[in-house]
């Protein structure tokens, strides 16, 4: 079975390609490297001892997508490609809407043309906005507080409309909570360009000395220690969530929605302490103002995915911190550490 992975060179995409190859899927990657580099794919191939097909192409250029579908008989698409920085989406919304929405339109229209109607879409817990209660189930009300989140919400709605119009489509909307960690080999991991926006890469760059100190955004939330609580999930568990989704996607048409989280919430301070234990280094931090748009706490009820997909996250917070540290210590400058930037 042949899977097209858009954004396959990125953080979650590379880990998913690795698990797909391990499960003997044929993998075709389309990525424009706007937030990644080819080295991640070289390493995925080295780790698995298998090869994948690769296209340096932009979803904004429809003919490039067309070429991929002409060259390969694709069974299903896992659609990771998109811009994902919440803060940046507020300052340059048009770029976010253009990339995420137009890119998805182009992809869906080429899929339709080639009669490939199976798609897994990377959605996010951000579509739940500020939930009234916790844990979050898939039927909670949806809202968006920034252009990034709105692009996810709109794409979810477009995919629902598509199924209403044509019952041959099979669509999985996977709502990720907070992916962290790296493959246990330490060969692939998260490699943010410039200053990290997310907590875990920021902490790990403080641990290596690349950044001087973590700012903890808010110490006065209504949470046990006053800092924000999130559902951190190991990226390999997340990747495996996609592997468990594929058989259901292929076997039955419709729209399915799953939370991919662990169901556990950890505070920023708990993350710092756990990372200190894993790295045996102290993380300098300072509690600062809340970050605009942040919510106090967010964690999933992942029981639907367990019941219907037979998937659940198995890796502990300790695993997440150890694997992040292993990747970061081996690759202090990310993929540029050992190789020329592609
Ligand atoms: P990432 O930036 O590492 O990967 C995205 C990949 O898509 C990159 O390799 C980038 O080069 C590529 N890309 C972007 N625009 C493209 C285009 N127009 N054409 C071709 N390639 C393009 O991000 P990630 O963390 O791996 O996230 C993957 C998906 O999961 C994204 O859609 C993101 O919004 C979603 N998601 C991520 C998180 C998270 O915290 N990492 C949480 C929830 C949802
Ligand atoms: N956070 C922080 N300092 C940082 C980055 C994040 O205190 O430099 C906090 C943030 O306020 C939130 C949690 O860490 O409570 C997770 O933030 P992240 O940006 O990683 O993910 P989000 O849940 O916002 O998508």
Short mmCIF file of C-alpha atoms and ligand atoms in Angstrom, two decimals:
data_model
loop_
_atom_site.label_atom_id
_atom_site.label_comp_id
_atom_site.label_asym_id
_atom_site.label_seq_id
_atom_site.Cartn_x
_atom_site.Cartn_y
_atom_site.Cartn_z
CA UNK A 1 0.00 0.00 0.00
CA UNK A 2 1.38 3.40 -1.02
CA UNK A 3 0.98 6.44 1.21
CA UNK A 4 1.68 10.03 0.16
CA UNK A 5 2.96 12.00 3.15
CA UNK A 6 2.80 15.78 2.67
CA UNK A 7 5.18 17.59 5.02
CA UNK A 8 6.94 14.26 5.55
CA UNK A 9 10.33 15.87 6.22
CA UNK A 10 8.97 17.81 9.21
CA UNK A 11 8.89 16.86 12.87
CA UNK A 12 5.80 14.66 13.06
CA UNK A 13 6.00 13.70 9.38
CA UNK A 14 9.51 12.23 9.64
CA UNK A 15 8.56 10.12 12.67
CA UNK A 16 5.44 8.91 10.86
CA UNK A 17 7.40 8.04 7.70
CA UNK A 18 9.72 5.96 9.88
CA UNK A 19 6.82 3.99 11.40
CA UNK A 20 5.17 3.58 7.97
CA UNK A 21 8.38 2.11 6.52
CA UNK A 22 8.70 -0.19 9.54
CA UNK A 23 5.18 -1.45 8.77
CA UNK A 24 6.20 -2.05 5.13
CA UNK A 25 4.11 0.70 3.59
CA UNK A 26 5.51 2.32 0.44
CA UNK A 27 6.10 5.96 1.23
CA UNK A 28 6.13 8.99 -1.06
CA UNK A 29 7.01 12.32 0.56
CA UNK A 30 6.13 15.76 -0.77
CA UNK A 31 7.75 18.67 1.09
CA UNK A 32 8.98 22.14 0.14
CA UNK A 33 11.48 22.27 3.08
CA UNK A 34 10.07 25.60 4.23
CA UNK A 35 10.45 24.32 7.79
CA UNK A 36 12.60 21.20 7.43
CA UNK A 37 15.53 19.73 5.52
CA UNK A 38 16.27 16.62 3.52
CA UNK A 39 18.60 15.26 6.18
CA UNK A 40 15.59 14.09 8.26
CA UNK A 41 14.53 11.84 5.39
CA UNK A 42 18.08 10.53 4.88
CA UNK A 43 18.10 9.55 8.52
CA UNK A 44 14.67 7.92 8.38
CA UNK A 45 16.00 5.76 5.54
CA UNK A 46 19.20 4.96 7.45
CA UNK A 47 17.32 3.96 10.61
CA UNK A 48 14.85 1.72 8.79
CA UNK A 49 17.20 0.43 6.08
CA UNK A 50 14.38 1.18 3.61
CA UNK A 51 13.92 3.78 0.93
CA UNK A 52 11.16 6.23 0.24
CA UNK A 53 10.35 8.36 -2.80
CA UNK A 54 10.75 12.02 -2.37
CA UNK A 55 9.56 15.19 -4.14
CA UNK A 56 10.77 18.66 -3.27
CA UNK A 57 7.53 20.39 -4.19
CA UNK A 58 5.13 23.01 -2.94
CA UNK A 59 1.43 22.34 -2.38
CA UNK A 60 0.82 25.85 -3.69
CA UNK A 61 1.94 24.64 -7.12
CA UNK A 62 -0.79 22.33 -8.36
CA UNK A 63 1.25 20.89 -11.29
CA UNK A 64 3.85 19.57 -8.82
CA UNK A 65 1.18 17.65 -6.92
CA UNK A 66 -0.21 16.40 -10.21
CA UNK A 67 3.20 15.01 -11.13
CA UNK A 68 3.35 12.94 -7.92
CA UNK A 69 -0.05 11.38 -8.63
CA UNK A 70 0.97 10.70 -12.22
CA UNK A 71 4.13 8.95 -11.10
CA UNK A 72 2.57 6.87 -8.30
CA UNK A 73 -0.64 5.01 -7.59
CA UNK A 74 -1.42 6.47 -4.19
CA UNK A 75 -3.79 4.64 -1.82
CA UNK A 76 -4.04 7.28 0.91
CA UNK A 77 -2.63 10.66 1.87
CA UNK A 78 -1.42 11.76 5.30
CA UNK A 79 -1.50 15.54 5.14
CA UNK A 80 0.95 17.16 7.56
CA UNK A 81 2.17 20.04 5.38
CA UNK A 82 1.32 23.42 6.78
CA UNK A 83 2.61 26.39 8.71
CA UNK A 84 2.16 25.96 12.45
CA UNK A 85 3.46 28.88 14.53
CA UNK A 86 0.53 30.43 16.37
CA UNK A 87 2.22 33.81 17.06
CA UNK A 88 3.44 34.17 13.49
CA UNK A 89 -0.05 33.38 12.21
CA UNK A 90 -1.34 36.44 14.07
CA UNK A 91 1.21 38.74 12.41
CA UNK A 92 1.05 37.26 8.89
CA UNK A 93 -2.45 35.74 8.65
CA UNK A 94 -2.68 35.93 4.86
CA UNK A 95 0.44 33.83 4.44
CA UNK A 96 -1.02 31.24 6.85
CA UNK A 97 -4.40 31.13 5.13
CA UNK A 98 -2.79 31.00 1.71
CA UNK A 99 -0.35 28.23 2.57
CA UNK A 100 -2.63 26.08 4.72
CA UNK A 101 -5.91 26.56 2.86
CA UNK A 102 -4.77 26.92 -0.76
CA UNK A 103 -2.26 24.11 -0.26
CA UNK A 104 -5.04 21.86 1.02
CA UNK A 105 -7.45 22.89 -1.81
CA UNK A 106 -4.81 22.01 -4.40
CA UNK A 107 -4.11 18.68 -2.75
CA UNK A 108 -7.79 17.75 -2.44
CA UNK A 109 -8.58 18.71 -6.02
CA UNK A 110 -5.72 16.60 -7.40
CA UNK A 111 -6.77 13.70 -5.16
CA UNK A 112 -10.31 14.03 -6.51
CA UNK A 113 -9.03 14.08 -10.09
CA UNK A 114 -7.06 10.86 -9.53
CA UNK A 115 -9.90 9.30 -7.54
CA UNK A 116 -7.78 8.99 -4.38
CA UNK A 117 -10.28 9.69 -1.61
CA UNK A 118 -8.57 8.58 1.59
CA UNK A 119 -7.01 11.31 3.70
CA UNK A 120 -5.71 11.73 7.24
CA UNK A 121 -5.57 15.37 8.25
CA UNK A 122 -3.32 16.82 10.99
CA UNK A 123 -5.66 18.84 13.13
CA UNK A 124 -4.97 20.17 16.59
CA UNK A 125 -6.37 20.49 20.09
CA UNK A 126 -6.38 24.21 19.39
CA UNK A 127 -9.74 23.72 17.64
CA UNK A 128 -11.32 23.29 21.09
CA UNK A 129 -10.46 26.91 22.01
CA UNK A 130 -10.77 27.39 25.76
CA UNK A 131 -12.68 24.28 26.88
CA UNK A 132 -15.30 24.71 29.60
CA UNK A 133 -14.39 21.40 31.29
CA UNK A 134 -11.67 18.75 31.13
CA UNK A 135 -10.83 16.21 29.80
CA UNK A 136 -11.77 17.12 26.24
CA UNK A 137 -13.86 14.71 24.18
CA UNK A 138 -14.24 14.91 20.41
CA UNK A 139 -17.77 16.30 20.65
CA UNK A 140 -16.75 19.46 22.55
CA UNK A 141 -17.66 22.79 20.92
CA UNK A 142 -15.08 24.13 18.48
CA UNK A 143 -13.66 27.62 18.13
CA UNK A 144 -10.54 29.42 16.99
CA UNK A 145 -8.60 32.16 18.69
CA UNK A 146 -5.92 32.78 16.04
CA UNK A 147 -5.43 32.36 12.26
CA UNK A 148 -3.47 29.11 12.66
CA UNK A 149 -6.30 27.55 14.66
CA UNK A 150 -8.87 28.96 12.25
CA UNK A 151 -7.04 27.38 9.30
CA UNK A 152 -7.35 23.98 11.04
CA UNK A 153 -11.00 24.53 11.84
CA UNK A 154 -11.85 25.65 8.31
CA UNK A 155 -10.04 22.67 6.78
CA UNK A 156 -11.94 20.32 9.11
CA UNK A 157 -15.19 21.90 7.89
CA UNK A 158 -14.14 21.73 4.23
CA UNK A 159 -13.38 18.03 4.64
CA UNK A 160 -16.78 17.46 6.26
CA UNK A 161 -18.43 19.26 3.30
CA UNK A 162 -16.45 17.16 0.88
CA UNK A 163 -17.76 13.95 2.42
CA UNK A 164 -21.33 15.30 2.40
CA UNK A 165 -20.98 15.94 -1.34
CA UNK A 166 -19.32 12.63 -2.19
CA UNK A 167 -19.75 9.62 0.06
CA UNK A 168 -16.70 7.89 -1.46
CA UNK A 169 -14.38 10.02 0.66
CA UNK A 170 -12.81 8.57 3.75
CA UNK A 171 -11.46 11.24 6.07
CA UNK A 172 -9.76 11.09 9.46
CA UNK A 173 -9.36 14.28 11.46
CA UNK A 174 -6.68 13.67 14.06
CA UNK A 175 -6.53 16.31 16.77
CA UNK A 176 -3.05 16.28 18.25
CA UNK A 177 -2.40 17.49 21.76
CA UNK A 178 1.23 18.53 22.50
CA UNK A 179 3.74 16.40 20.57
CA UNK A 180 7.19 16.23 22.18
CA UNK A 181 10.14 13.84 22.29
CA UNK A 182 12.12 12.26 19.52
CA UNK A 183 12.81 8.85 18.05
CA UNK A 184 14.64 6.65 20.56
CA UNK A 185 17.70 6.52 18.27
CA UNK A 186 18.26 10.26 18.79
CA UNK A 187 18.75 10.54 15.01
CA UNK A 188 15.54 12.42 14.22
CA UNK A 189 13.72 14.98 16.33
CA UNK A 190 12.24 18.45 16.45
CA UNK A 191 14.46 21.05 14.79
CA UNK A 192 12.81 24.47 15.03
CA UNK A 193 14.30 27.18 12.84
CA UNK A 194 15.29 30.23 14.90
CA UNK A 195 13.85 30.82 18.35
CA UNK A 196 11.63 27.93 19.49
CA UNK A 197 7.99 28.81 20.18
CA UNK A 198 7.13 25.62 22.01
CA UNK A 199 8.04 24.64 25.52
CA UNK A 200 10.00 21.42 25.05
CA UNK A 201 12.47 22.62 22.39
CA UNK A 202 12.95 25.78 24.41
CA UNK A 203 13.77 23.82 27.60
CA UNK A 204 16.14 21.53 25.73
CA UNK A 205 18.02 24.46 24.20
CA UNK A 206 18.41 25.96 27.68
CA UNK A 207 19.83 22.60 28.80
CA UNK A 208 22.50 22.64 26.06
CA UNK A 209 23.37 26.27 26.80
CA UNK A 210 22.15 27.49 23.40
CA UNK A 211 19.55 29.65 25.22
CA UNK A 212 20.20 31.27 28.60
CA UNK A 213 16.88 30.91 30.41
CA UNK A 214 13.30 29.72 30.04
CA UNK A 215 10.50 32.24 30.52
CA UNK A 216 7.52 30.50 32.11
CA UNK A 217 4.49 32.28 30.76
CA UNK A 218 2.32 32.85 33.84
CA UNK A 219 2.51 31.52 37.40
CA UNK A 220 -0.98 32.51 38.47
CA UNK A 221 -3.23 30.15 36.49
CA UNK A 222 -5.91 28.20 38.29
CA UNK A 223 -3.81 25.02 38.19
CA UNK A 224 -2.12 23.08 41.04
CA UNK A 225 1.17 25.02 40.81
CA UNK A 226 -0.08 28.09 38.91
CA UNK A 227 1.66 27.24 35.60
CA UNK A 228 -0.09 26.06 32.42
CA UNK A 229 -1.08 22.42 32.08
CA UNK A 230 -0.93 20.49 28.79
CA UNK A 231 -1.24 16.93 27.50
CA UNK A 232 2.26 16.13 26.19
CA UNK A 233 2.43 13.11 23.91
CA UNK A 234 5.54 11.33 22.62
CA UNK A 235 5.92 11.90 18.88
CA UNK A 236 6.40 8.15 18.28
CA UNK A 237 3.07 7.42 20.01
CA UNK A 238 1.54 10.11 17.81
CA UNK A 239 3.08 8.60 14.68
CA UNK A 240 1.68 5.20 15.68
CA UNK A 241 -1.76 6.81 15.97
CA UNK A 242 -1.59 7.38 12.20
CA UNK A 243 -0.55 3.78 11.57
CA UNK A 244 -3.59 2.60 13.56
CA UNK A 245 -5.87 4.97 11.64
CA UNK A 246 -4.93 3.76 8.14
CA UNK A 247 -6.72 0.37 8.12
CA UNK A 248 -9.96 2.02 9.28
CA UNK A 249 -9.54 4.77 6.70
CA UNK A 250 -9.06 2.32 3.87
CA UNK A 251 -11.86 -0.05 4.92
CA UNK A 252 -14.73 2.38 5.45
CA UNK A 253 -15.84 5.73 4.01
CA UNK A 254 -16.97 8.63 6.22
CA UNK A 255 -15.46 11.22 8.52
CA UNK A 256 -13.89 10.07 11.77
CA UNK A 257 -12.42 12.32 14.46
CA UNK A 258 -9.95 11.30 17.16
CA UNK A 259 -8.07 13.03 19.93
CA UNK A 260 -4.47 11.89 20.01
CA UNK A 261 -3.27 12.62 23.52
CA UNK A 262 -2.34 10.68 26.64
CA UNK A 263 -5.14 11.94 28.88
CA UNK A 264 -2.59 13.26 31.42
CA UNK A 265 -1.89 16.91 32.09
CA UNK A 266 1.51 18.18 33.23
CA UNK A 267 2.38 21.71 34.28
CA UNK A 268 5.27 23.76 32.92
CA UNK A 269 7.09 23.37 36.24
CA UNK A 270 6.59 19.59 36.17
CA UNK A 271 8.06 19.56 32.65
CA UNK A 272 11.08 21.54 33.82
CA UNK A 273 11.67 19.18 36.77
CA UNK A 274 11.27 16.08 34.64
CA UNK A 275 13.67 17.44 32.03
CA UNK A 276 16.20 18.28 34.73
CA UNK A 277 16.11 14.66 35.90
CA UNK A 278 16.48 13.29 32.36
CA UNK A 279 19.35 15.59 31.40
CA UNK A 280 21.00 15.89 34.79
CA UNK A 281 21.23 19.62 34.13
CA UNK A 282 19.57 22.54 35.78
CA UNK A 283 17.14 24.59 33.73
CA UNK A 284 17.29 28.28 34.57
CA UNK A 285 13.84 29.84 34.45
CA UNK A 286 11.89 32.92 35.37
CA UNK A 287 8.15 33.25 35.77
CA UNK A 288 6.97 36.05 33.50
CA UNK A 289 3.68 37.45 32.17
CA UNK A 290 1.09 35.13 30.68
CA UNK A 291 1.41 34.67 26.90
CA UNK A 292 -1.61 36.24 25.15
CA UNK A 293 -4.07 33.63 23.93
CA UNK A 294 -2.83 30.83 26.24
CA UNK A 295 -5.31 28.83 28.25
CA UNK A 296 -4.78 27.47 31.78
CA UNK A 297 -5.17 23.78 31.10
CA UNK A 298 -5.88 21.37 28.28
CA UNK A 299 -5.86 17.59 28.18
CA UNK A 300 -7.58 14.93 26.15
CA UNK A 301 -9.99 12.14 26.75
CA UNK A 302 -8.28 9.71 24.35
CA UNK A 303 -10.68 6.80 25.00
CA UNK A 304 -12.40 7.00 21.59
CA UNK A 305 -9.12 6.30 19.77
CA UNK A 306 -8.43 3.41 22.13
CA UNK A 307 -11.88 1.90 21.62
CA UNK A 308 -12.14 2.37 17.86
CA UNK A 309 -8.53 2.28 16.65
CA UNK A 310 -6.97 0.08 19.32
CA UNK A 311 -4.41 2.85 19.85
CA UNK A 312 -3.20 4.42 23.04
CA UNK A 313 -0.10 6.33 24.01
CA UNK A 314 2.32 4.17 25.98
CA UNK A 315 5.38 6.36 26.53
CA UNK A 316 5.83 8.15 29.86
CA UNK A 317 6.83 11.73 30.55
CA UNK A 318 10.23 10.34 31.51
CA UNK A 319 10.56 8.74 28.04
CA UNK A 320 9.55 12.02 26.41
CA UNK A 321 12.21 14.00 28.29
CA UNK A 322 14.93 11.36 27.89
CA UNK A 323 14.36 11.05 24.16
CA UNK A 324 14.25 14.83 23.69
CA UNK A 325 17.52 15.12 25.59
CA UNK A 326 19.13 12.27 23.66
CA UNK A 327 18.27 13.98 20.35
CA UNK A 328 19.28 17.43 21.56
CA UNK A 329 22.57 16.29 23.13
CA UNK A 330 23.52 14.35 19.98
CA UNK A 331 22.42 17.20 17.69
CA UNK A 332 22.81 20.48 19.58
CA UNK A 333 22.31 22.47 16.36
CA UNK A 334 19.60 20.14 15.05
CA UNK A 335 20.15 18.63 11.61
CA UNK A 336 22.85 21.20 10.89
CA UNK A 337 25.07 19.62 13.56
CA UNK A 338 26.57 16.92 11.38
CA UNK A 339 25.56 17.85 7.88
CA UNK A 340 25.49 20.84 5.60
CA UNK A 341 22.01 22.42 5.55
CA UNK A 342 20.24 21.09 2.48
P1 LIG B 1 6.73 20.90 10.75
O1 LIG B 1 6.81 22.35 10.41
O2 LIG B 1 7.92 20.25 11.35
O3 LIG B 1 6.29 20.06 9.47
C1 LIG B 1 5.47 20.60 8.45
C2 LIG B 1 6.15 20.30 7.12
O4 LIG B 1 5.34 20.81 6.06
C3 LIG B 1 7.54 20.95 6.99
O5 LIG B 1 8.47 19.97 6.59
C4 LIG B 1 7.34 22.02 5.91
O6 LIG B 1 8.52 22.21 5.16
C5 LIG B 1 6.20 21.43 5.11
N1 LIG B 1 5.37 22.41 4.39
C6 LIG B 1 4.76 23.53 4.88
N2 LIG B 1 4.10 24.14 3.90
C7 LIG B 1 4.25 23.41 2.76
C8 LIG B 1 3.80 23.54 1.42
N3 LIG B 1 3.06 24.58 1.03
N4 LIG B 1 4.15 22.60 0.53
C9 LIG B 1 4.93 21.54 0.90
N5 LIG B 1 5.39 21.38 2.15
C10 LIG B 1 5.07 22.30 3.07
O7 LIG B 1 5.47 20.72 11.69
P2 LIG B 1 5.01 19.46 12.56
O8 LIG B 1 5.17 19.81 13.99
O9 LIG B 1 5.60 18.22 12.04
O10 LIG B 1 3.45 19.50 12.26
C11 LIG B 1 2.86 18.72 11.24
C12 LIG B 1 1.38 19.04 11.17
O11 LIG B 1 0.78 18.78 12.45
C13 LIG B 1 1.08 20.51 10.84
O12 LIG B 1 -0.05 20.55 9.99
C14 LIG B 1 0.75 21.10 12.19
O13 LIG B 1 -0.11 22.20 12.08
C15 LIG B 1 0.07 19.92 12.89
N6 LIG B 1 0.14 20.00 14.35
C16 LIG B 1 1.37 20.16 14.94
C17 LIG B 1 1.44 20.27 16.33
C18 LIG B 1 2.77 20.49 17.02
O14 LIG B 1 2.78 20.95 18.16
N7 LIG B 1 3.89 20.16 16.42
C19 LIG B 1 0.26 20.22 17.10
C20 LIG B 1 -0.95 20.04 16.46
C21 LIG B 1 -1.01 19.93 15.07
N1 LIG B 2 5.41 27.88 27.69
C1 LIG B 2 6.24 28.59 28.52
N2 LIG B 2 7.39 29.11 28.00
C2 LIG B 2 7.77 28.94 26.70
C3 LIG B 2 6.91 28.19 25.85
C4 LIG B 2 5.72 27.69 26.38
O1 LIG B 2 5.94 28.78 29.70
O2 LIG B 2 8.82 29.44 26.28
C5 LIG B 2 4.17 27.29 28.23
C6 LIG B 2 2.89 27.78 27.58
O3 LIG B 2 2.43 28.95 28.23
C7 LIG B 2 1.96 26.57 27.79
C8 LIG B 2 2.91 25.36 27.71
O4 LIG B 2 4.22 25.90 27.99
O5 LIG B 2 1.40 26.59 29.08
C9 LIG B 2 2.94 24.69 26.34
O6 LIG B 2 3.18 25.67 25.35
P1 LIG B 2 3.51 25.29 23.84
O7 LIG B 2 3.76 26.57 23.10
O8 LIG B 2 4.60 24.27 23.82
O9 LIG B 2 2.20 24.58 23.33
P2 LIG B 2 0.68 25.09 23.23
O10 LIG B 2 -0.08 24.26 24.21
O11 LIG B 2 0.66 26.54 23.55
O12 LIG B 2 0.31 24.79 21.84
#
